[in-house]
Amino acid sequence: MDEIRYIHAADLHLDTPFRGLAQETGQGGRLARLLHDATFIAFERLIGCCEREKPDFLVLSGDIYNQEDHSVKAQLALRDGCLRLQRLGIPVFIAHGNHDPLSSRLTSVEWPENVVIFGAEPETRPLLRDGETLALIHGISHARPREGRNLARLFRRETGEDCFQLGVLHCAVQGEGAADRYAPCSLEDLVATGLDAWALGHVHERCILSEQPFIAYPGNTQGLHINETGPRGCLVVTARPHAGGWRCEAEFRALGPVEWEKLALDLEGVDHLDEVERRMAGALARLGEEAPPTCEAVMARVTLAGRTPLDAVLRRPDAAEDLAERLQHLAGDTPGIWLKDLRVETGPLTDTGELLRREDLLGETGRLALAMRESRQALHELADPALEPLFGHSRLRKALTAPDEQQLLALLDEAERLCVDLLEER
């Protein structure tokens, strides 16, 4: 049995528009253009990676493009990339997902001979080398946008075939992230098939669920929003014969040109705005220095925390805008650094012990807040009736999600801060 190398990518979401950000950054600016082209740049780099690495095959595990956009540009870009790989003799195996189900494909696109697009029922395709079967690739596509079946249970290992066998599936494995539950299955379902490895899609975070059999999500090739932080790309997987089976090793390759980052800055005791600016500029510059060479832009959310006498100043409506304007010079760096938004979660510089000893309205407020932090029952006795008109409304509750414990405590912190700011004598 020979060593096998393949590149695994998923959730390319070609032609995702980033509409809100493109408008905020101006239609003609560098960042707007980069955001518009980001998913295509990541795909171009994926094809370039295949050309350099020369794997035995490329596998794409769904959501290559967005069904809601019906993007002709995206589907033709996919075809052109596959044509480049055909010239090198690299097969491409594609399983469609919930964003690009079979029903959304353009029937007028003629796919190269090296492309296998799995249908709505399980299929098995051989990977041949010099006329011999090197591997068997099993796959299935979503037939419709909301696939609720457990597709993993439809897979079975081909008995009598002493070769590497890989499953390709766009699915939500139970317990992995908060992704929508399309084609739900369990890790046990995947293992029970007897396949040597699985190339999964749908979860945008890169993770390896099992080493043997090797079961992996590569994450998406380009982060789509602020909650998809860090480098994004693909996996280069090498499968080698081991103890009568196969052992896989995966290497990550960064592809996305735009990186999203969340940055927390502690301003405890800071009492000058120039120090705030200095810390923000230094922290953002370090993000650029630490970014991979593939990164052309960093979109950062900065959260300011800690107790500071600047709390009231930082919370003024124009504070974030002024600080962002002061940091615009970072956008000219390589990579360019943009402040997506600034969140102020600081608190006033107040002696908590002294506050709790005070015999006035502010002291009573502090004692009430402390009691609710120490007792979940006390928190809910006050919060639940206050929130009932909103989250108990027959129509609103269908669109809103009631806050969990952590969110309630965050609301309590904010309420206490407002009370201190409004009731304390200046």
Tab-separated table of C-alpha atoms in Angstrom:
chain	number	residue	atom	x	y	z
A	1	MET	CA	0.000	0.000	0.000
A	2	ASP	CA	1.362	3.413	-1.016
A	3	GLU	CA	1.354	6.728	0.813
A	4	ILE	CA	-1.542	9.018	-0.149
A	5	ARG	CA	-1.653	12.814	0.038
A	6	TYR	CA	-4.764	14.915	-0.400
A	7	ILE	CA	-5.799	18.496	0.231
A	8	HIS	CA	-9.017	19.006	2.149
A	9	ALA	CA	-10.955	22.285	2.006
A	10	ALA	CA	-14.541	23.218	2.780
A	11	ASP	CA	-16.875	26.171	3.262
A	12	LEU	CA	-15.272	28.409	0.650
A	13	HIS	CA	-18.490	30.487	0.414
A	14	LEU	CA	-17.289	32.031	-2.834
A	15	ASP	CA	-18.621	35.516	-3.550
A	16	THR	CA	-19.823	36.178	-0.011
A	17	PRO	CA	-20.369	39.945	-0.269
A	18	PHE	CA	-19.499	41.279	3.232
A	19	ARG	CA	-22.183	43.864	2.406
A	20	GLY	CA	-22.247	45.816	5.655
A	21	LEU	CA	-18.494	46.165	5.953
A	22	ALA	CA	-18.041	47.072	2.300
A	23	GLN	CA	-20.442	49.971	2.790
A	24	GLU	CA	-18.774	51.109	6.000
A	25	THR	CA	-15.332	51.160	4.412
A	26	GLY	CA	-16.301	52.963	1.212
A	27	GLN	CA	-16.992	51.489	-2.192
A	28	GLY	CA	-13.713	52.452	-3.800
A	29	GLY	CA	-11.282	51.916	-0.972
A	30	ARG	CA	-8.594	49.283	-0.656
A	31	LEU	CA	-10.372	47.442	2.143
A	32	ALA	CA	-13.716	47.389	0.304
A	33	ARG	CA	-12.060	45.832	-2.750
A	34	LEU	CA	-10.193	43.310	-0.651
A	35	LEU	CA	-13.341	42.263	1.217
A	36	HIS	CA	-15.216	41.877	-2.056
A	37	ASP	CA	-12.487	39.633	-3.490
A	38	ALA	CA	-11.421	37.828	-0.288
A	39	THR	CA	-13.158	34.482	-0.884
A	40	PHE	CA	-11.903	34.358	-4.482
A	41	ILE	CA	-8.348	35.183	-3.409
A	42	ALA	CA	-8.495	32.329	-0.880
A	43	PHE	CA	-9.727	29.959	-3.623
A	44	GLU	CA	-6.980	31.082	-6.000
A	45	ARG	CA	-4.452	30.333	-3.266
A	46	LEU	CA	-6.057	26.921	-2.709
A	47	ILE	CA	-5.553	26.036	-6.363
A	48	GLY	CA	-2.002	27.397	-6.180
A	49	CYS	CA	-1.366	25.238	-3.130
A	50	CYS	CA	-2.498	22.182	-5.101
A	51	GLU	CA	-0.192	23.135	-7.962
A	52	ARG	CA	2.779	23.386	-5.601
A	53	GLU	CA	2.016	20.395	-3.368
A	54	LYS	CA	0.803	18.133	-6.215
A	55	PRO	CA	-1.479	15.988	-4.025
A	56	ASP	CA	-3.123	12.816	-5.268
A	57	PHE	CA	-6.470	14.648	-5.169
A	58	LEU	CA	-8.385	17.650	-3.839
A	59	VAL	CA	-11.566	17.222	-1.826
A	60	LEU	CA	-14.129	20.011	-1.290
A	61	SER	CA	-16.645	19.232	1.451
A	62	GLY	CA	-19.519	21.553	0.636
A	63	ASP	CA	-20.623	25.182	0.766
A	64	ILE	CA	-18.303	26.133	-2.047
A	65	TYR	CA	-20.638	29.030	-2.828
A	66	ASN	CA	-23.844	30.543	-1.444
A	67	GLN	CA	-27.124	29.308	-2.857
A	68	GLU	CA	-28.890	32.528	-1.886
A	69	ASP	CA	-26.645	34.474	-4.279
A	70	HIS	CA	-26.859	32.006	-7.204
A	71	SER	CA	-23.448	33.371	-8.175
A	72	VAL	CA	-22.473	32.571	-11.749
A	73	LYS	CA	-19.059	34.108	-11.006
A	74	ALA	CA	-18.469	31.647	-8.154
A	75	GLN	CA	-19.403	28.562	-10.138
A	76	LEU	CA	-17.314	29.571	-13.134
A	77	ALA	CA	-14.347	30.300	-10.826
A	78	LEU	CA	-14.681	26.784	-9.429
A	79	ARG	CA	-14.735	25.327	-12.933
A	80	ASP	CA	-11.656	27.333	-13.990
A	81	GLY	CA	-9.725	26.186	-10.935
A	82	CYS	CA	-10.597	22.565	-11.659
A	83	LEU	CA	-9.399	23.006	-15.245
A	84	ARG	CA	-5.984	24.088	-13.952
A	85	LEU	CA	-5.788	20.969	-11.813
A	86	GLN	CA	-6.878	18.781	-14.715
A	87	ARG	CA	-3.758	19.817	-16.599
A	88	LEU	CA	-1.718	18.391	-13.701
A	89	GLY	CA	-3.777	15.212	-13.480
A	90	ILE	CA	-5.209	16.098	-10.038
A	91	PRO	CA	-8.779	14.815	-9.498
A	92	VAL	CA	-11.294	16.940	-7.580
A	93	PHE	CA	-14.025	15.339	-5.456
A	94	ILE	CA	-16.931	17.618	-4.496
A	95	ALA	CA	-19.764	17.069	-2.023
A	96	HIS	CA	-22.342	19.859	-1.884
A	97	GLY	CA	-23.739	21.226	1.379
A	98	ASN	CA	-26.668	23.248	2.669
A	99	HIS	CA	-25.587	26.515	1.004
A	100	ASP	CA	-24.932	24.918	-2.389
A	101	PRO	CA	-27.258	21.893	-2.630
A	102	LEU	CA	-27.592	20.041	-5.918
A	103	SER	CA	-30.759	21.983	-6.685
A	104	SER	CA	-28.763	25.237	-6.866
A	105	ARG	CA	-26.156	24.118	-9.436
A	106	LEU	CA	-25.979	25.651	-12.890
A	107	THR	CA	-26.744	22.846	-15.331
A	108	SER	CA	-25.164	24.896	-18.142
A	109	VAL	CA	-21.679	24.647	-16.609
A	110	GLU	CA	-19.585	21.905	-18.211
A	111	TRP	CA	-17.293	20.392	-15.610
A	112	PRO	CA	-13.813	19.069	-16.509
A	113	GLU	CA	-13.252	15.318	-16.642
A	114	ASN	CA	-11.174	15.377	-13.451
A	115	VAL	CA	-14.202	16.516	-11.385
A	116	VAL	CA	-16.463	14.143	-9.467
A	117	ILE	CA	-19.612	15.721	-8.034
A	118	PHE	CA	-21.337	13.367	-5.632
A	119	GLY	CA	-25.089	12.964	-6.003
A	120	ALA	CA	-27.940	12.849	-3.513
A	121	GLU	CA	-27.286	9.171	-2.736
A	122	PRO	CA	-23.973	7.678	-1.522
A	123	GLU	CA	-21.458	7.066	-4.290
A	124	THR	CA	-18.032	5.431	-4.300
A	125	ARG	CA	-15.392	6.501	-6.811
A	126	PRO	CA	-11.964	4.897	-7.238
A	127	LEU	CA	-8.758	6.903	-7.324
A	128	LEU	CA	-6.521	5.197	-9.848
A	129	ARG	CA	-2.748	5.231	-10.237
A	130	ASP	CA	-1.156	3.338	-13.119
A	131	GLY	CA	-4.389	1.423	-13.590
A	132	GLU	CA	-4.577	0.272	-9.974
A	133	THR	CA	-6.971	1.454	-7.293
A	134	LEU	CA	-5.071	3.703	-4.910
A	135	ALA	CA	-8.082	4.730	-2.810
A	136	LEU	CA	-11.857	4.720	-2.676
A	137	ILE	CA	-13.630	8.043	-2.157
A	138	HIS	CA	-17.155	7.826	-0.750
A	139	GLY	CA	-19.396	10.884	-0.840
A	140	ILE	CA	-22.887	12.334	-0.881
A	141	SER	CA	-24.300	15.821	-1.525
A	142	HIS	CA	-27.204	17.665	0.020
A	143	ALA	CA	-30.134	17.488	-2.394
A	144	ARG	CA	-31.938	20.472	-0.863
A	145	PRO	CA	-31.122	23.481	1.334
A	146	ARG	CA	-32.356	21.968	4.624
A	147	GLU	CA	-31.058	18.396	4.745
A	148	GLY	CA	-32.315	16.797	7.958
A	149	ARG	CA	-31.306	13.179	7.331
A	150	ASN	CA	-28.400	11.477	9.073
A	151	LEU	CA	-26.342	10.973	5.921
A	152	ALA	CA	-23.404	9.409	7.761
A	153	ARG	CA	-25.426	6.259	8.391
A	154	LEU	CA	-25.719	5.701	4.634
A	155	PHE	CA	-21.955	5.110	4.254
A	156	ARG	CA	-20.287	1.686	4.350
A	157	ARG	CA	-16.746	0.530	3.784
A	158	GLU	CA	-16.189	-1.504	0.627
A	159	THR	CA	-15.199	-4.945	1.862
A	160	GLY	CA	-12.498	-6.831	0.038
A	161	GLU	CA	-10.705	-3.609	-0.947
A	162	ASP	CA	-7.303	-3.326	0.732
A	163	CYS	CA	-6.869	0.399	0.111
A	164	PHE	CA	-7.421	3.760	1.763
A	165	GLN	CA	-11.108	4.670	2.002
A	166	LEU	CA	-12.235	8.260	2.623
A	167	GLY	CA	-15.701	9.671	3.324
A	168	VAL	CA	-16.672	13.151	2.116
A	169	LEU	CA	-19.625	14.758	3.882
A	170	HIS	CA	-21.061	18.146	4.808
A	171	CYS	CA	-22.610	17.589	8.219
A	172	ALA	CA	-23.021	18.729	11.807
A	173	VAL	CA	-21.406	16.322	14.256
A	174	GLN	CA	-23.172	16.456	17.604
A	175	GLY	CA	-21.372	18.604	20.133
A	176	GLU	CA	-19.232	20.458	17.577
A	177	GLY	CA	-19.980	24.165	17.707
A	178	ALA	CA	-23.280	25.980	17.391
A	179	ALA	CA	-23.645	25.494	13.647
A	180	ASP	CA	-27.085	24.843	12.222
A	181	ARG	CA	-27.948	21.182	12.518
A	182	TYR	CA	-27.906	20.162	8.870
A	183	ALA	CA	-27.298	16.445	8.168
A	184	PRO	CA	-26.780	15.804	11.913
A	185	CYS	CA	-24.795	12.771	13.018
A	186	SER	CA	-22.637	11.552	15.873
A	187	LEU	CA	-18.953	10.733	15.992
A	188	GLU	CA	-19.972	7.119	16.600
A	189	ASP	CA	-21.950	7.135	13.318
A	190	LEU	CA	-18.811	8.135	11.413
A	191	VAL	CA	-16.580	5.594	13.136
A	192	ALA	CA	-19.099	2.766	12.640
A	193	THR	CA	-18.788	3.001	8.842
A	194	GLY	CA	-15.303	1.473	8.974
A	195	LEU	CA	-13.799	4.148	6.735
A	196	ASP	CA	-10.167	5.124	7.289
A	197	ALA	CA	-10.799	8.877	7.273
A	198	TRP	CA	-13.460	11.547	6.882
A	199	ALA	CA	-13.200	14.918	5.126
A	200	LEU	CA	-16.012	16.966	6.668
A	201	GLY	CA	-17.480	20.396	6.032
A	202	HIS	CA	-20.004	22.765	7.641
A	203	VAL	CA	-18.272	23.735	10.901
A	204	HIS	CA	-16.124	26.786	10.174
A	205	GLU	CA	-13.617	26.099	12.937
A	206	ARG	CA	-10.653	23.853	12.149
A	207	CYS	CA	-10.704	20.779	14.368
A	208	ILE	CA	-9.709	17.124	14.385
A	209	LEU	CA	-12.429	15.012	15.973
A	210	SER	CA	-10.534	11.713	15.844
A	211	GLU	CA	-6.997	10.630	15.024
A	212	GLN	CA	-7.881	7.078	13.982
A	213	PRO	CA	-10.011	6.963	11.990
A	214	PHE	CA	-8.926	10.446	10.975
A	215	ILE	CA	-11.962	12.752	11.099
A	216	ALA	CA	-11.422	16.457	10.455
A	217	TYR	CA	-13.030	19.769	9.702
A	218	PRO	CA	-10.548	22.056	7.885
A	219	GLY	CA	-12.508	25.192	8.815
A	220	ASN	CA	-13.393	27.719	6.140
A	221	THR	CA	-10.845	29.140	3.705
A	222	GLN	CA	-11.716	32.755	4.585
A	223	GLY	CA	-13.220	33.988	7.853
A	224	LEU	CA	-16.578	35.619	7.175
A	225	HIS	CA	-17.119	37.739	10.313
A	226	ILE	CA	-15.643	38.826	13.636
A	227	ASN	CA	-16.512	35.542	15.364
A	228	GLU	CA	-14.326	33.607	12.898
A	229	THR	CA	-10.952	34.768	14.160
A	230	GLY	CA	-7.441	33.718	13.234
A	231	PRO	CA	-5.917	32.280	10.045
A	232	ARG	CA	-8.209	30.270	7.758
A	233	GLY	CA	-7.244	27.795	5.080
A	234	CYS	CA	-7.023	24.103	4.204
A	235	LEU	CA	-5.454	20.856	5.391
A	236	VAL	CA	-2.758	18.889	3.572
A	237	VAL	CA	-3.308	15.316	4.738
A	238	THR	CA	-0.815	12.471	4.351
A	239	ALA	CA	-2.138	8.943	4.895
A	240	ARG	CA	0.375	6.163	5.498
A	241	PRO	CA	-0.145	2.413	6.059
A	242	HIS	CA	0.077	1.594	9.764
A	243	ALA	CA	-0.634	-1.596	11.728
A	244	GLY	CA	-2.975	-3.006	9.135
A	245	GLY	CA	-4.799	0.301	8.708
A	246	TRP	CA	-3.937	3.911	7.978
A	247	ARG	CA	-2.533	6.762	10.026
A	248	CYS	CA	-3.061	10.336	8.860
A	249	GLU	CA	-1.082	13.483	9.556
A	250	ALA	CA	-2.457	16.918	8.700
A	251	GLU	CA	-0.666	20.201	8.053
A	252	PHE	CA	-2.488	23.510	7.940
A	253	ARG	CA	-2.013	25.977	5.079
A	254	ALA	CA	-3.263	29.542	5.553
A	255	LEU	CA	-5.205	30.932	2.586
A	256	GLY	CA	-7.504	33.776	3.659
A	257	PRO	CA	-6.300	37.333	2.879
A	258	VAL	CA	-8.452	38.931	5.624
A	259	GLU	CA	-8.032	37.941	9.260
A	260	TRP	CA	-10.491	38.799	12.017
A	261	GLU	CA	-9.212	39.317	15.542
A	262	LYS	CA	-10.618	40.185	18.974
A	263	LEU	CA	-8.359	42.197	21.232
A	264	ALA	CA	-8.924	42.873	24.941
A	265	LEU	CA	-7.054	45.767	26.588
A	266	ASP	CA	-6.936	46.254	30.355
A	267	LEU	CA	-6.973	49.954	31.256
A	268	GLU	CA	-6.979	49.424	35.026
A	269	GLY	CA	-5.842	52.686	36.598
A	270	VAL	CA	-4.995	54.394	33.273
A	271	ASP	CA	-5.811	58.095	33.614
A	272	HIS	CA	-4.568	59.692	30.358
A	273	LEU	CA	-6.083	59.320	26.871
A	274	ASP	CA	-2.672	59.340	25.209
A	275	GLU	CA	-1.841	56.146	27.137
A	276	VAL	CA	-5.062	54.561	25.866
A	277	GLU	CA	-4.090	55.471	22.314
A	278	ARG	CA	-0.538	54.180	22.819
A	279	ARG	CA	-1.738	50.819	24.140
A	280	MET	CA	-4.273	50.396	21.367
A	281	ALA	CA	-1.779	51.280	18.641
A	282	GLY	CA	0.844	48.926	20.076
A	283	ALA	CA	-1.559	46.007	20.464
A	284	LEU	CA	-2.981	46.438	16.954
A	285	ALA	CA	0.503	46.693	15.451
A	286	ARG	CA	1.456	43.411	17.151
A	287	LEU	CA	-1.552	41.735	15.548
A	288	GLY	CA	-0.127	42.686	12.169
A	289	GLU	CA	3.340	41.450	13.091
A	290	GLU	CA	1.983	38.080	14.210
A	291	ALA	CA	-0.288	37.549	11.183
A	292	PRO	CA	0.772	34.923	8.602
A	293	PRO	CA	2.347	36.094	5.305
A	294	THR	CA	-0.938	35.344	3.513
A	295	CYS	CA	-2.760	38.017	5.544
A	296	GLU	CA	-3.333	41.331	3.746
A	297	ALA	CA	-5.683	42.921	6.259
A	298	VAL	CA	-6.589	42.487	9.917
A	299	MET	CA	-10.090	43.479	11.020
A	300	ALA	CA	-10.015	43.956	14.782
A	301	ARG	CA	-12.580	44.367	17.497
A	302	VAL	CA	-11.018	46.068	20.504
A	303	THR	CA	-12.620	45.760	23.929
A	304	LEU	CA	-11.486	48.155	26.654
A	305	ALA	CA	-11.840	46.877	30.222
A	306	GLY	CA	-10.720	47.683	33.749
A	307	ARG	CA	-11.580	50.434	36.223
A	308	THR	CA	-10.328	53.826	35.117
A	309	PRO	CA	-11.092	57.497	35.759
A	310	LEU	CA	-11.491	57.742	31.959
A	311	ASP	CA	-14.597	55.546	31.988
A	312	ALA	CA	-17.084	58.364	31.406
A	313	VAL	CA	-14.900	59.923	28.678
A	314	LEU	CA	-14.436	56.641	26.826
A	315	ARG	CA	-18.172	56.000	26.842
A	316	ARG	CA	-19.016	59.225	25.074
A	317	PRO	CA	-20.561	58.533	21.619
A	318	ASP	CA	-17.717	60.252	19.775
A	319	ALA	CA	-14.880	58.536	21.663
A	320	ALA	CA	-14.682	55.415	19.475
A	321	GLU	CA	-14.839	57.487	16.290
A	322	ASP	CA	-12.059	59.805	17.468
A	323	LEU	CA	-9.782	56.921	18.519
A	324	ALA	CA	-10.389	55.081	15.228
A	325	GLU	CA	-9.474	58.225	13.307
A	326	ARG	CA	-6.246	58.532	15.304
A	327	LEU	CA	-5.329	54.950	14.374
A	328	GLN	CA	-5.974	55.241	10.647
A	329	HIS	CA	-2.254	55.271	9.887
A	330	LEU	CA	-2.116	51.544	10.706
A	331	ALA	CA	-4.213	50.795	7.617
A	332	GLY	CA	-1.184	51.658	5.486
A	333	ASP	CA	0.943	48.934	7.043
A	334	THR	CA	1.452	45.427	5.651
A	335	PRO	CA	-0.894	43.880	6.546
A	336	GLY	CA	-3.237	46.823	6.936
A	337	ILE	CA	-4.911	47.084	10.347
A	338	TRP	CA	-8.523	48.285	10.567
A	339	LEU	CA	-10.507	48.898	13.721
A	340	LYS	CA	-13.823	47.189	13.011
A	341	ASP	CA	-15.377	48.379	16.250
A	342	LEU	CA	-14.487	49.512	19.734
A	343	ARG	CA	-16.318	48.160	22.774
A	344	VAL	CA	-16.022	49.987	26.063
A	345	GLU	CA	-16.513	47.712	29.071
A	346	THR	CA	-14.528	49.758	31.541
A	347	GLY	CA	-15.798	50.758	34.964
A	348	PRO	CA	-15.410	53.905	37.046
A	349	LEU	CA	-12.500	54.072	39.453
A	350	THR	CA	-14.536	53.475	42.599
A	351	ASP	CA	-13.514	51.929	45.936
A	352	THR	CA	-15.929	48.993	46.098
A	353	GLY	CA	-15.500	48.492	49.834
A	354	GLU	CA	-16.195	52.142	50.571
A	355	LEU	CA	-19.177	52.093	48.227
A	356	LEU	CA	-20.764	49.153	50.086
A	357	ARG	CA	-20.398	50.976	53.437
A	358	ARG	CA	-22.163	54.105	52.257
A	359	GLU	CA	-25.622	54.835	53.689
A	360	ASP	CA	-27.052	56.483	50.598
A	361	LEU	CA	-28.799	55.415	47.387
A	362	LEU	CA	-25.518	54.572	45.685
A	363	GLY	CA	-24.435	52.373	48.589
A	364	GLU	CA	-27.786	50.562	48.524
A	365	THR	CA	-27.363	50.040	44.781
A	366	GLY	CA	-23.942	48.471	45.318
A	367	ARG	CA	-25.245	46.141	48.026
A	368	LEU	CA	-28.148	45.068	45.834
A	369	ALA	CA	-25.799	44.318	42.918
A	370	LEU	CA	-23.492	42.310	45.212
A	371	ALA	CA	-26.441	40.278	46.509
A	372	MET	CA	-27.493	39.409	42.957
A	373	ARG	CA	-23.958	38.350	42.040
A	374	GLU	CA	-23.800	36.045	45.048
A	375	SER	CA	-27.291	34.572	44.592
A	376	ARG	CA	-28.679	33.484	41.231
A	377	GLN	CA	-32.127	33.382	42.858
A	378	ALA	CA	-31.883	37.047	43.835
A	379	LEU	CA	-30.702	37.890	40.296
A	380	HIS	CA	-33.652	36.129	38.685
A	381	GLU	CA	-36.176	37.542	41.167
A	382	LEU	CA	-35.335	40.997	39.899
A	383	ALA	CA	-34.395	40.299	36.269
A	384	ASP	CA	-37.151	37.880	35.224
A	385	PRO	CA	-40.127	40.205	35.911
A	386	ALA	CA	-38.270	43.090	34.274
A	387	LEU	CA	-37.563	41.093	31.108
A	388	GLU	CA	-40.925	39.297	30.922
A	389	PRO	CA	-42.671	41.931	28.748
A	390	LEU	CA	-39.913	41.521	26.147
A	391	PHE	CA	-39.060	37.813	26.120
A	392	GLY	CA	-42.534	36.648	27.139
A	393	HIS	CA	-44.237	38.456	24.277
A	394	SER	CA	-46.013	35.967	21.990
A	395	ARG	CA	-44.366	37.360	18.848
A	396	LEU	CA	-41.079	38.747	20.087
A	397	ARG	CA	-40.026	35.523	21.814
A	398	LYS	CA	-39.958	33.815	18.410
A	399	ALA	CA	-37.275	36.212	17.227
A	400	LEU	CA	-35.388	36.848	20.488
A	401	THR	CA	-33.350	34.563	22.698
A	402	ALA	CA	-33.542	35.169	26.430
A	403	PRO	CA	-30.190	36.033	28.036
A	404	ASP	CA	-28.264	33.260	29.758
A	405	GLU	CA	-26.571	33.562	33.171
A	406	GLN	CA	-23.415	35.105	31.773
A	407	GLN	CA	-25.360	37.686	29.789
A	408	LEU	CA	-27.507	38.559	32.808
A	409	LEU	CA	-24.378	39.179	34.877
A	410	ALA	CA	-23.005	41.371	32.094
A	411	LEU	CA	-26.249	43.381	32.167
A	412	LEU	CA	-25.922	43.651	35.949
A	413	ASP	CA	-22.369	45.017	35.602
A	414	GLU	CA	-23.557	47.579	33.067
A	415	ALA	CA	-26.496	48.620	35.247
A	416	GLU	CA	-24.233	49.104	38.266
A	417	ARG	CA	-21.790	51.130	36.197
A	418	LEU	CA	-24.570	53.420	34.991
A	419	CYS	CA	-25.802	53.915	38.548
A	420	VAL	CA	-22.338	54.865	39.771
A	421	ASP	CA	-21.886	57.219	36.829
A	422	LEU	CA	-25.258	58.923	37.351
A	423	LEU	CA	-25.458	58.988	41.160
A	424	GLU	CA	-21.874	59.730	42.173
A	425	GLU	CA	-21.121	63.385	42.764
A	426	ARG	CA	-18.569	64.757	40.357
